[in-house]
Amino acid sequence: MIAIQIRSLTKKFQGKTVVDALNLTIQKGELFSLLGVNGAGKTTTIRMLTCLSNPTSGDATLLGNSIVSNPCAVKEKINVSPQETAVARNLTVKENLEFIARIYGLNKQAVEQKVEEMLTTFRLKEAAGAKAKTLSGGMQRRLSIAMALISEPQILFLDEPTLGLDVLARRELWKAIERLKGQITIILTTHYMEEAESLSDRIGVMADGTLKAIGSAAELMAQKNAGTLEEAFVLLAAEGEAG
Amino acid sequence: MKSMAFAERTRKEIVRDPLNIVFGLGFPLVLLFLLTALQANIPAEIFVIDHLAPGIAVFGLSFISLFSGMLISKDRSTSFLTRLFTAPLSASNYILGYTLPLIFMAFLQILICFLAALFLGLPLNLNMIFAILALTPTIILFIGIGLLSGSVLNDKQVGGICGAILTNVSAWLSGIWFDLNLIGGWFKEIAYILPFAHAVEAGRSAIAGNYASVLSHLWWVIGYAVGIMVLAIYMFRKKMSGDAA
């Protein structure tokens, strides 16, 4: 079953092509990581897929709904954890979760049930009454992902979910993401090769707005005859720069 | 339902910031009491309570622009608004979610200001109710300025524009602190081109029971309020559908 079908997706800013005729298919339940150096086009691609930015040309369908002609239907089925923690700072952990659940149209009973579930799953129960601004960086990230999951999205976008976290907090978040694998489709962008290798079913390497390679970590390493994913990534990204 | 959830969040964010309470309620009340005390010792017509109360009410509302502008610009800078823009919310959900609690708070602010004025000698009659209603377009005007600023400026710029420039412009060019006729000339002309002096005059005329004068001033405020609100909604919608939240 296909979750995301991207066809010739293109974005131009003031004549500069940032995403160049991207074609990609992602299966339901897959965890797909998008890697690339800064300016490779990852964030712009995610912004188009999440209906934050309109494509210049091309289209993508998410669970059969076009981001161009039916963004409202797309928004009902997805959720996003942005690069920044993106929480309401003066609201408590519980209130943040309730707020997101309510704007996605959950009824009162469902809100209560989902909030409890998220507090337990992301080990936020003890901090439920604490204002979001008082939480540690790791807890804010966990809350941010819990807020993205409370609407029960079928596709989840995680934009640099562990950026700026210490090793322990990062590993803890990996465990949370691993638990979601197979249940929902996840699109992950990251700069950490270890993260992509550890979590992803497939990895796409972007450079200059195009996908330079797609495959599992092992396939990418074999393709470039590299000992590590990082080595393979550097070679692929360098090809893009040279091209 | 979605708009109400949004409005509840806006209300909590604003009331939980102690600076908002200090500047929105405390500061105007302190000014009201201080200037009334001053007037008792050095009589000045401008600080007589039926002149002062509508002026302080308008001055207090300028902080509503600061609160709303700061909230929206912070929502933008922390990517919270980016998160919300990926949610199934309509433009009206956002507009109502941001403005409804501000309208409520602005009315509360005016009400507290006039209640304090009652203790300082303002007569309790229908004209006071009419003055509160006459300030409604001013509420929309200041909320619109906040919405517009928050949509196009970052939080530091909002602090500068709404916190410093707007509060000063609305104070000095409104005739709250001194009679604009005393300066006259281009200063008075500019003051009456802008809406703030008209907002204060509308309130004062209502208190005085001079209803014909209320309307002549109110049209200016309504014109500005509608124009700025339409522009604010346009800019916010542009951000929603644009390439930079």
Short mmCIF file of C-alpha atoms in Angstrom, two decimals:
data_model
loop_
_atom_site.label_atom_id
_atom_site.label_comp_id
_atom_site.label_asym_id
_atom_site.label_seq_id
_atom_site.Cartn_x
_atom_site.Cartn_y
_atom_site.Cartn_z
CA MET A 1 0.00 0.00 0.00
CA ILE A 2 1.35 3.39 -1.01
CA ALA A 3 1.28 6.17 1.61
CA ILE A 4 3.04 8.92 -0.33
CA GLN A 5 3.39 9.25 -4.08
CA ILE A 6 5.48 12.21 -5.24
CA ARG A 7 5.40 13.08 -8.93
CA SER A 8 7.73 15.67 -10.51
CA LEU A 9 7.45 17.86 -7.41
CA THR A 10 9.21 21.14 -8.09
CA LYS A 11 9.73 24.31 -6.11
CA LYS A 12 11.35 27.46 -7.41
CA PHE A 13 12.14 30.59 -5.42
CA GLN A 14 12.78 33.69 -7.51
CA GLY A 15 13.92 31.59 -10.47
CA LYS A 16 16.16 29.32 -8.36
CA THR A 17 15.13 25.67 -8.38
CA VAL A 18 15.18 24.38 -4.80
CA VAL A 19 13.40 21.07 -5.41
CA ASP A 20 13.80 19.75 -8.93
CA ALA A 21 11.16 17.36 -10.32
CA LEU A 22 11.26 15.01 -7.34
CA ASN A 23 9.78 11.53 -7.79
CA LEU A 24 9.41 9.22 -4.83
CA THR A 25 7.10 6.54 -3.47
CA ILE A 26 6.86 5.70 0.22
CA GLN A 27 4.95 2.68 1.48
CA LYS A 28 2.51 2.59 4.39
CA GLY A 29 4.22 1.88 7.71
CA GLU A 30 7.64 2.73 6.32
CA LEU A 31 10.13 4.94 8.17
CA PHE A 32 11.82 6.96 5.46
CA SER A 33 14.72 9.27 6.27
CA LEU A 34 15.64 12.23 4.12
CA LEU A 35 19.29 13.20 4.35
CA GLY A 36 21.10 16.11 2.77
CA VAL A 37 23.42 18.97 3.50
CA ASN A 38 21.92 22.37 4.30
CA GLY A 39 20.16 23.77 1.24
CA ALA A 40 19.71 20.34 -0.35
CA GLY A 41 15.93 20.80 -0.49
CA LYS A 42 14.80 18.53 2.38
CA THR A 43 12.94 21.17 4.36
CA THR A 44 11.27 22.62 1.25
CA THR A 45 10.15 19.11 0.28
CA ILE A 46 8.68 18.55 3.75
CA ARG A 47 7.01 21.97 3.67
CA MET A 48 5.30 21.08 0.38
CA LEU A 49 4.22 17.64 1.61
CA THR A 50 2.74 19.17 4.77
CA CYS A 51 0.85 21.82 2.76
CA LEU A 52 2.87 24.71 4.21
CA SER A 53 4.17 25.68 0.80
CA ASN A 54 2.63 25.30 -2.64
CA PRO A 55 4.64 23.46 -5.31
CA THR A 56 5.65 25.44 -8.39
CA SER A 57 4.76 22.36 -10.44
CA GLY A 58 4.16 18.65 -9.92
CA ASP A 59 2.09 17.09 -7.17
CA ALA A 60 2.11 14.58 -4.37
CA THR A 61 -0.67 12.41 -3.06
CA LEU A 62 -0.76 11.45 0.59
CA LEU A 63 -3.05 8.46 1.17
CA GLY A 64 -4.72 9.33 -2.12
CA ASN A 65 -5.23 13.04 -1.43
CA SER A 66 -3.44 15.66 -3.49
CA ILE A 67 -1.47 18.36 -1.69
CA VAL A 68 -2.42 20.73 -4.53
CA SER A 69 -6.12 20.10 -5.01
CA ASN A 70 -7.14 18.76 -1.58
CA PRO A 71 -4.80 20.05 1.15
CA CYS A 72 -7.62 20.02 3.74
CA ALA A 73 -7.99 16.25 3.41
CA VAL A 74 -4.21 15.84 3.64
CA LYS A 75 -4.09 17.90 6.85
CA GLU A 76 -6.69 15.62 8.47
CA LYS A 77 -4.36 12.63 8.04
CA ILE A 78 -0.94 13.99 8.85
CA ASN A 79 0.84 15.65 11.72
CA VAL A 80 4.20 17.32 12.11
CA SER A 81 6.82 17.72 14.78
CA PRO A 82 8.75 20.76 13.54
CA GLN A 83 12.48 21.30 13.92
CA GLU A 84 11.96 23.72 16.80
CA THR A 85 10.05 22.27 19.74
CA ALA A 86 6.93 24.29 18.85
CA VAL A 87 5.01 24.01 22.10
CA ALA A 88 2.76 26.58 23.76
CA ARG A 89 5.16 27.78 26.43
CA ASN A 90 2.70 29.04 29.04
CA LEU A 91 0.43 26.01 28.78
CA THR A 92 1.07 22.91 30.86
CA VAL A 93 2.10 19.63 29.27
CA LYS A 94 -1.46 18.32 29.63
CA GLU A 95 -2.99 21.52 28.24
CA ASN A 96 -0.69 21.42 25.20
CA LEU A 97 -1.85 17.88 24.43
CA GLU A 98 -5.51 18.76 25.02
CA PHE A 99 -5.23 21.81 22.79
CA ILE A 100 -3.86 19.87 19.81
CA ALA A 101 -6.40 17.07 20.29
CA ARG A 102 -9.25 19.60 20.31
CA ILE A 103 -8.14 21.47 17.18
CA TYR A 104 -8.05 18.12 15.37
CA GLY A 105 -11.70 17.70 16.31
CA LEU A 106 -11.48 14.93 18.94
CA ASN A 107 -14.48 14.82 21.29
CA LYS A 108 -14.13 15.34 25.03
CA GLN A 109 -13.94 11.65 25.89
CA ALA A 110 -11.39 10.95 23.15
CA VAL A 111 -9.32 13.95 24.24
CA GLU A 112 -9.10 12.65 27.82
CA GLN A 113 -8.26 9.13 26.68
CA LYS A 114 -5.59 10.23 24.16
CA VAL A 115 -3.98 12.68 26.60
CA GLU A 116 -3.59 9.92 29.19
CA GLU A 117 -2.19 7.61 26.54
CA MET A 118 0.37 10.18 25.34
CA LEU A 119 1.40 11.12 28.88
CA THR A 120 2.08 7.45 29.62
CA THR A 121 3.72 6.57 26.29
CA PHE A 122 6.11 9.52 26.39
CA ARG A 123 6.72 9.34 30.17
CA LEU A 124 5.33 12.81 30.75
CA LYS A 125 2.84 11.92 33.46
CA GLU A 126 4.82 13.42 36.32
CA ALA A 127 5.28 16.65 34.38
CA ALA A 128 1.63 16.83 33.26
CA GLY A 129 0.96 19.95 35.34
CA ALA A 130 4.24 21.70 34.55
CA LYS A 131 4.35 24.59 32.09
CA ALA A 132 6.05 23.60 28.85
CA LYS A 133 8.64 26.36 29.18
CA THR A 134 9.96 24.80 32.41
CA LEU A 135 10.73 21.41 30.81
CA SER A 136 14.19 20.22 29.80
CA GLY A 137 15.07 20.14 26.08
CA GLY A 138 14.55 16.38 25.95
CA MET A 139 11.15 16.55 27.59
CA GLN A 140 10.06 19.39 25.30
CA ARG A 141 10.98 17.21 22.31
CA ARG A 142 9.03 14.29 23.73
CA LEU A 143 6.05 16.61 24.28
CA SER A 144 6.41 17.95 20.73
CA ILE A 145 6.26 14.42 19.29
CA ALA A 146 3.39 13.48 21.61
CA MET A 147 1.52 16.55 20.31
CA ALA A 148 2.14 15.34 16.77
CA LEU A 149 0.84 11.85 17.59
CA ILE A 150 -2.23 12.72 19.64
CA SER A 151 -4.32 13.30 16.53
CA GLU A 152 -3.57 9.70 15.46
CA PRO A 153 -1.96 10.73 12.16
CA GLN A 154 -1.47 8.15 9.46
CA ILE A 155 1.65 9.98 8.29
CA LEU A 156 4.03 11.66 10.73
CA PHE A 157 6.73 14.14 9.73
CA LEU A 158 9.64 14.45 12.14
CA ASP A 159 11.92 17.34 11.22
CA GLU A 160 15.27 16.98 13.01
CA PRO A 161 13.59 15.46 16.08
CA THR A 162 16.78 15.08 18.14
CA LEU A 163 18.56 18.28 17.16
CA GLY A 164 20.38 19.78 20.14
CA LEU A 165 19.65 16.88 22.51
CA ASP A 166 22.29 15.13 24.59
CA VAL A 167 23.12 11.49 23.88
CA LEU A 168 20.84 10.07 26.56
CA ALA A 169 17.84 12.16 25.55
CA ARG A 170 18.49 11.29 21.90
CA ARG A 171 18.60 7.54 22.62
CA GLU A 172 15.41 7.79 24.63
CA LEU A 173 13.66 9.54 21.76
CA TRP A 174 14.92 6.90 19.33
CA LYS A 175 13.21 4.25 21.45
CA ALA A 176 9.96 6.20 21.26
CA ILE A 177 10.27 6.49 17.47
CA GLU A 178 11.16 2.80 17.14
CA ARG A 179 7.95 1.89 18.97
CA LEU A 180 5.99 3.70 16.27
CA LYS A 181 7.64 1.83 13.41
CA GLY A 182 5.25 -0.20 11.33
CA GLN A 183 2.19 1.42 12.90
CA ILE A 184 2.32 4.69 10.96
CA THR A 185 4.31 6.07 8.06
CA ILE A 186 7.15 8.30 9.27
CA ILE A 187 9.19 10.77 7.28
CA LEU A 188 12.29 11.80 9.20
CA THR A 189 14.83 14.46 8.35
CA THR A 190 18.09 14.40 10.24
CA HIS A 191 21.74 15.39 10.10
CA TYR A 192 22.74 12.46 12.30
CA MET A 193 23.85 9.46 10.20
CA GLU A 194 23.66 7.12 13.18
CA GLU A 195 20.05 8.14 13.70
CA ALA A 196 19.11 7.53 10.08
CA GLU A 197 20.92 4.18 10.05
CA SER A 198 19.41 3.03 13.31
CA LEU A 199 15.80 3.99 12.63
CA SER A 200 15.15 3.97 8.88
CA ASP A 201 13.75 1.33 6.59
CA ARG A 202 14.99 3.38 3.64
CA ILE A 203 17.09 6.51 3.27
CA GLY A 204 16.96 9.11 0.54
CA VAL A 205 19.96 11.37 -0.02
CA MET A 206 19.11 14.78 -1.44
CA ALA A 207 21.51 17.25 -3.05
CA ASP A 208 20.75 20.26 -5.21
CA GLY A 209 17.02 19.61 -4.99
CA THR A 210 17.16 16.09 -6.40
CA LEU A 211 17.32 12.61 -4.90
CA LYS A 212 20.81 11.27 -5.56
CA ALA A 213 20.23 7.84 -4.05
CA ILE A 214 17.59 5.76 -2.29
CA GLY A 215 17.98 2.54 -0.36
CA SER A 216 18.62 0.98 3.00
CA ALA A 217 21.74 2.09 4.86
CA ALA A 218 23.48 -1.15 3.78
CA GLU A 219 22.46 -0.61 0.14
CA LEU A 220 23.79 2.96 0.11
CA MET A 221 27.09 1.86 1.64
CA ALA A 222 27.40 -0.95 -0.89
CA GLN A 223 26.52 1.41 -3.73
CA LYS A 224 29.42 3.74 -2.85
CA ASN A 225 31.69 0.98 -1.57
CA ALA A 226 31.84 2.84 1.75
CA GLY A 227 32.54 1.50 5.24
CA THR A 228 30.02 3.75 6.96
CA LEU A 229 26.79 5.50 6.07
CA GLU A 230 28.49 8.83 6.72
CA GLU A 231 31.18 7.99 4.16
CA ALA A 232 28.55 6.96 1.64
CA PHE A 233 26.58 10.15 2.33
CA VAL A 234 29.65 12.36 1.87
CA LEU A 235 30.41 10.71 -1.48
CA LEU A 236 26.79 11.07 -2.65
CA ALA A 237 26.49 14.66 -1.46
CA ALA A 238 29.81 15.53 -3.07
CA GLU A 239 28.58 14.08 -6.38
CA GLY A 240 25.62 16.40 -6.11
CA GLU A 241 27.83 19.41 -5.39
CA ALA A 242 30.13 18.54 -8.31
CA GLY A 243 27.20 17.89 -10.66
CA MET B 1 -15.22 24.05 18.86
CA LYS B 2 -11.82 24.48 17.18
CA SER B 3 -12.03 28.27 17.47
CA MET B 4 -12.98 27.98 21.14
CA ALA B 5 -10.06 25.63 21.82
CA PHE B 6 -7.79 28.16 20.13
CA ALA B 7 -9.33 31.07 22.04
CA GLU B 8 -8.88 29.24 25.35
CA ARG B 9 -5.21 28.74 24.59
CA THR B 10 -4.79 32.44 23.68
CA ARG B 11 -6.46 33.50 26.93
CA LYS B 12 -4.23 31.25 29.03
CA GLU B 13 -1.05 32.43 27.27
CA ILE B 14 -1.91 36.09 27.92
CA VAL B 15 -3.19 35.93 31.48
CA ARG B 16 -0.30 33.70 32.59
CA ASP B 17 2.24 36.34 31.64
CA PRO B 18 2.44 38.61 34.74
CA LEU B 19 3.79 41.52 32.66
CA ASN B 20 0.53 41.56 30.71
CA ILE B 21 -1.47 42.00 33.92
CA VAL B 22 0.92 44.64 35.26
CA PHE B 23 0.84 46.74 32.07
CA GLY B 24 -2.69 45.97 30.93
CA LEU B 25 -4.45 46.58 34.23
CA GLY B 26 -2.04 47.81 36.86
CA PHE B 27 -0.32 50.62 34.98
CA PRO B 28 -3.50 52.36 33.69
CA LEU B 29 -5.05 52.12 37.17
CA VAL B 30 -1.97 53.62 38.81
CA LEU B 31 -2.07 56.49 36.29
CA LEU B 32 -5.77 57.02 36.93
CA PHE B 33 -5.26 57.30 40.70
CA LEU B 34 -2.08 59.40 40.46
CA LEU B 35 -3.49 61.93 37.99
CA THR B 36 -6.73 62.21 39.98
CA ALA B 37 -4.65 62.95 43.10
CA LEU B 38 -2.64 65.47 41.10
CA GLN B 39 -5.83 67.12 39.88
CA ALA B 40 -7.07 67.43 43.47
CA ASN B 41 -3.99 69.48 44.37
CA ILE B 42 -3.33 71.31 41.11
CA PRO B 43 -6.69 71.59 39.34
CA ALA B 44 -6.45 70.93 35.59
CA GLU B 45 -9.55 70.40 33.50
CA ILE B 46 -7.94 67.62 31.47
CA PHE B 47 -7.49 65.49 34.60
CA VAL B 48 -11.07 65.84 35.82
CA ILE B 49 -12.32 62.26 36.13
CA ASP B 50 -14.93 62.43 33.31
CA HIS B 51 -12.16 63.60 30.96
CA LEU B 52 -9.47 61.35 32.35
CA ALA B 53 -11.31 57.99 32.55
CA PRO B 54 -12.02 57.60 28.79
CA GLY B 55 -8.45 58.70 28.01
CA ILE B 56 -6.90 56.18 30.39
CA ALA B 57 -9.22 53.48 29.00
CA VAL B 58 -7.94 54.20 25.47
CA PHE B 59 -4.32 54.33 26.67
CA GLY B 60 -4.77 50.96 28.43
CA LEU B 61 -6.07 49.42 25.22
CA SER B 62 -2.79 50.19 23.44
CA PHE B 63 -1.25 47.37 25.52
CA ILE B 64 -3.73 44.95 23.93
CA SER B 65 -1.86 45.52 20.66
CA LEU B 66 1.39 44.64 22.41
CA PHE B 67 -0.03 41.44 23.95
CA SER B 68 -1.59 40.19 20.73
CA GLY B 69 1.35 41.18 18.54
CA MET B 70 3.88 39.53 20.85
CA LEU B 71 1.84 36.33 21.10
CA ILE B 72 1.46 35.93 17.33
CA SER B 73 5.07 36.84 16.54
CA LYS B 74 6.32 34.40 19.22
CA ASP B 75 4.04 31.71 17.79
CA ARG B 76 5.73 32.37 14.45
CA SER B 77 9.30 32.49 15.73
CA THR B 78 8.97 29.31 17.82
CA SER B 79 7.39 27.41 14.89
CA PHE B 80 4.24 26.87 16.96
CA LEU B 81 2.28 28.56 14.19
CA THR B 82 4.00 26.32 11.63
CA ARG B 83 2.69 23.35 13.58
CA LEU B 84 -0.80 24.87 13.62
CA PHE B 85 -0.69 25.69 9.89
CA THR B 86 -0.35 21.95 9.19
CA ALA B 87 -3.52 21.30 11.23
CA PRO B 88 -7.01 21.26 9.69
CA LEU B 89 -7.86 24.81 10.79
CA SER B 90 -9.49 27.50 8.69
CA ALA B 91 -8.47 31.16 8.57
CA SER B 92 -11.57 32.02 10.63
CA ASN B 93 -10.45 29.56 13.36
CA TYR B 94 -7.19 31.51 13.70
CA ILE B 95 -8.77 34.96 13.57
CA LEU B 96 -11.47 34.08 16.12
CA GLY B 97 -8.98 32.14 18.24
CA TYR B 98 -6.69 35.12 18.54
CA THR B 99 -9.27 37.91 18.73
CA LEU B 100 -12.16 36.60 20.89
CA PRO B 101 -10.20 36.44 24.17
CA LEU B 102 -8.62 39.81 23.40
CA ILE B 103 -12.05 41.41 22.89
CA PHE B 104 -13.18 39.95 26.21
CA MET B 105 -10.02 41.13 27.97
CA ALA B 106 -10.26 44.59 26.45
CA PHE B 107 -13.85 45.00 27.68
CA LEU B 108 -12.78 43.76 31.10
CA GLN B 109 -9.92 46.26 31.09
CA ILE B 110 -12.27 49.16 30.22
CA LEU B 111 -14.81 47.99 32.79
CA ILE B 112 -12.20 47.89 35.56
CA CYS B 113 -10.96 51.34 34.51
CA PHE B 114 -14.48 52.81 34.70
CA LEU B 115 -15.24 51.00 37.98
CA ALA B 116 -12.11 52.57 39.47
CA ALA B 117 -13.26 55.91 38.04
CA LEU B 118 -16.60 55.51 39.88
CA PHE B 119 -14.68 55.45 43.16
CA LEU B 120 -12.90 58.60 42.05
CA GLY B 121 -16.13 60.51 41.42
CA LEU B 122 -17.36 59.54 37.95
CA PRO B 123 -21.18 59.52 38.13
CA LEU B 124 -22.84 56.17 37.56
CA ASN B 125 -25.37 56.62 34.77
CA LEU B 126 -26.29 55.38 31.29
CA ASN B 127 -23.67 57.64 29.71
CA MET B 128 -20.95 55.50 31.25
CA ILE B 129 -22.40 52.38 29.61
CA PHE B 130 -22.63 54.33 26.37
CA ALA B 131 -18.98 55.36 26.72
CA ILE B 132 -17.93 51.72 27.14
CA LEU B 133 -19.85 50.83 23.96
CA ALA B 134 -18.34 53.82 22.15
CA LEU B 135 -14.90 52.37 22.84
CA THR B 136 -15.74 49.09 21.02
CA PRO B 137 -14.30 50.23 17.64
CA THR B 138 -11.14 51.28 19.51
CA ILE B 139 -10.85 47.72 20.86
CA ILE B 140 -11.03 46.36 17.30
CA LEU B 141 -8.52 48.98 16.16
CA PHE B 142 -5.88 48.00 18.74
CA ILE B 143 -6.45 44.26 18.27
CA GLY B 144 -6.08 44.79 14.51
CA ILE B 145 -2.79 46.66 15.02
CA GLY B 146 -1.55 43.75 17.17
CA LEU B 147 -2.65 41.12 14.66
CA LEU B 148 -1.02 43.04 11.82
CA SER B 149 2.24 43.59 13.73
CA GLY B 150 2.40 39.98 14.88
CA SER B 151 1.84 38.75 11.32
CA VAL B 152 4.65 40.75 9.72
CA LEU B 153 7.18 41.54 12.47
CA ASN B 154 9.34 39.47 14.81
CA ASP B 155 8.81 39.67 18.58
CA LYS B 156 11.62 42.21 19.11
CA GLN B 157 10.14 44.46 16.41
CA VAL B 158 6.66 44.08 17.90
CA GLY B 159 8.11 45.13 21.27
CA GLY B 160 9.55 48.23 19.64
CA ILE B 161 6.60 49.12 17.41
CA CYS B 162 3.71 48.30 19.76
CA GLY B 163 5.48 48.55 23.11
CA ALA B 164 7.31 51.81 22.53
CA ILE B 165 6.07 53.67 19.44
CA LEU B 166 2.35 52.82 19.55
CA THR B 167 1.94 53.44 23.28
CA ASN B 168 3.72 56.78 22.94
CA VAL B 169 1.93 57.87 19.76
CA SER B 170 -1.45 56.89 21.20
CA ALA B 171 -0.59 58.72 24.42
CA TRP B 172 0.84 61.97 23.03
CA LEU B 173 -1.40 62.34 19.98
CA SER B 174 -4.67 61.52 21.73
CA GLY B 175 -5.14 64.53 23.98
CA ILE B 176 -5.15 62.34 27.10
CA TRP B 177 -2.33 64.17 28.92
CA PHE B 178 -2.79 67.69 27.57
CA ASP B 179 -5.27 69.70 25.52
CA LEU B 180 -4.29 69.43 21.85
CA ASN B 181 -5.50 73.02 21.35
CA LEU B 182 -2.64 74.19 23.58
CA ILE B 183 -0.13 73.11 20.92
CA GLY B 184 -2.35 73.46 17.88
CA GLY B 185 -0.88 73.77 14.35
CA TRP B 186 0.49 70.73 12.56
CA PHE B 187 0.63 68.72 15.81
CA LYS B 188 -3.12 69.03 16.30
CA GLU B 189 -3.77 68.35 12.61
CA ILE B 190 -1.75 65.11 12.72
CA ALA B 191 -3.45 64.12 15.97
CA TYR B 192 -6.88 64.46 14.35
CA ILE B 193 -5.80 62.62 11.21
CA LEU B 194 -4.90 59.64 13.41
CA PRO B 195 -7.68 57.76 15.25
CA PHE B 196 -6.49 58.03 18.87
CA ALA B 197 -7.70 61.56 19.66
CA HIS B 198 -11.05 60.69 18.06
CA ALA B 199 -11.27 57.55 20.22
CA VAL B 200 -10.73 59.61 23.38
CA GLU B 201 -13.13 62.34 22.22
CA ALA B 202 -15.81 59.74 21.45
CA GLY B 203 -15.51 58.40 25.01
CA ARG B 204 -15.54 61.88 26.56
CA SER B 205 -18.54 62.95 24.45
CA ALA B 206 -20.44 59.83 25.52
CA ILE B 207 -19.72 60.54 29.20
CA ALA B 208 -20.94 64.10 28.65
CA GLY B 209 -24.08 62.83 26.93
CA ASN B 210 -23.18 64.65 23.73
CA TYR B 211 -24.27 61.85 21.39
CA ALA B 212 -24.02 63.81 18.12
CA SER B 213 -20.34 64.46 18.81
CA VAL B 214 -19.76 60.77 19.61
CA LEU B 215 -20.70 59.69 16.11
CA SER B 216 -18.60 62.31 14.34
CA HIS B 217 -15.50 61.03 16.16
CA LEU B 218 -16.50 57.38 15.98
CA TRP B 219 -16.53 57.29 12.19
CA TRP B 220 -12.80 58.03 12.18
CA VAL B 221 -12.10 55.20 14.59
CA ILE B 222 -14.42 52.79 12.74
CA GLY B 223 -12.69 53.64 9.44
CA TYR B 224 -9.24 52.94 10.86
CA ALA B 225 -10.43 49.82 12.74
CA VAL B 226 -12.01 48.26 9.66
CA GLY B 227 -9.07 49.20 7.40
CA ILE B 228 -6.41 47.86 9.76
CA MET B 229 -8.38 44.71 10.61
CA VAL B 230 -8.92 43.91 6.91
CA LEU B 231 -5.20 44.48 6.25
CA ALA B 232 -4.26 42.33 9.27
CA ILE B 233 -6.49 39.46 8.14
CA TYR B 234 -5.09 39.74 4.60
CA MET B 235 -1.49 39.60 5.87
CA PHE B 236 -2.23 36.71 8.22
CA ARG B 237 -3.94 34.72 5.46
CA LYS B 238 -0.97 35.47 3.21
CA LYS B 239 1.33 33.97 5.85
CA MET B 240 -0.93 30.92 6.06
CA SER B 241 -0.78 30.21 2.37
CA GLY B 242 2.68 31.61 1.76
CA ASP B 243 6.15 30.15 1.82
CA ALA B 244 7.28 31.67 5.10
CA ALA B 245 5.29 31.21 8.27
#
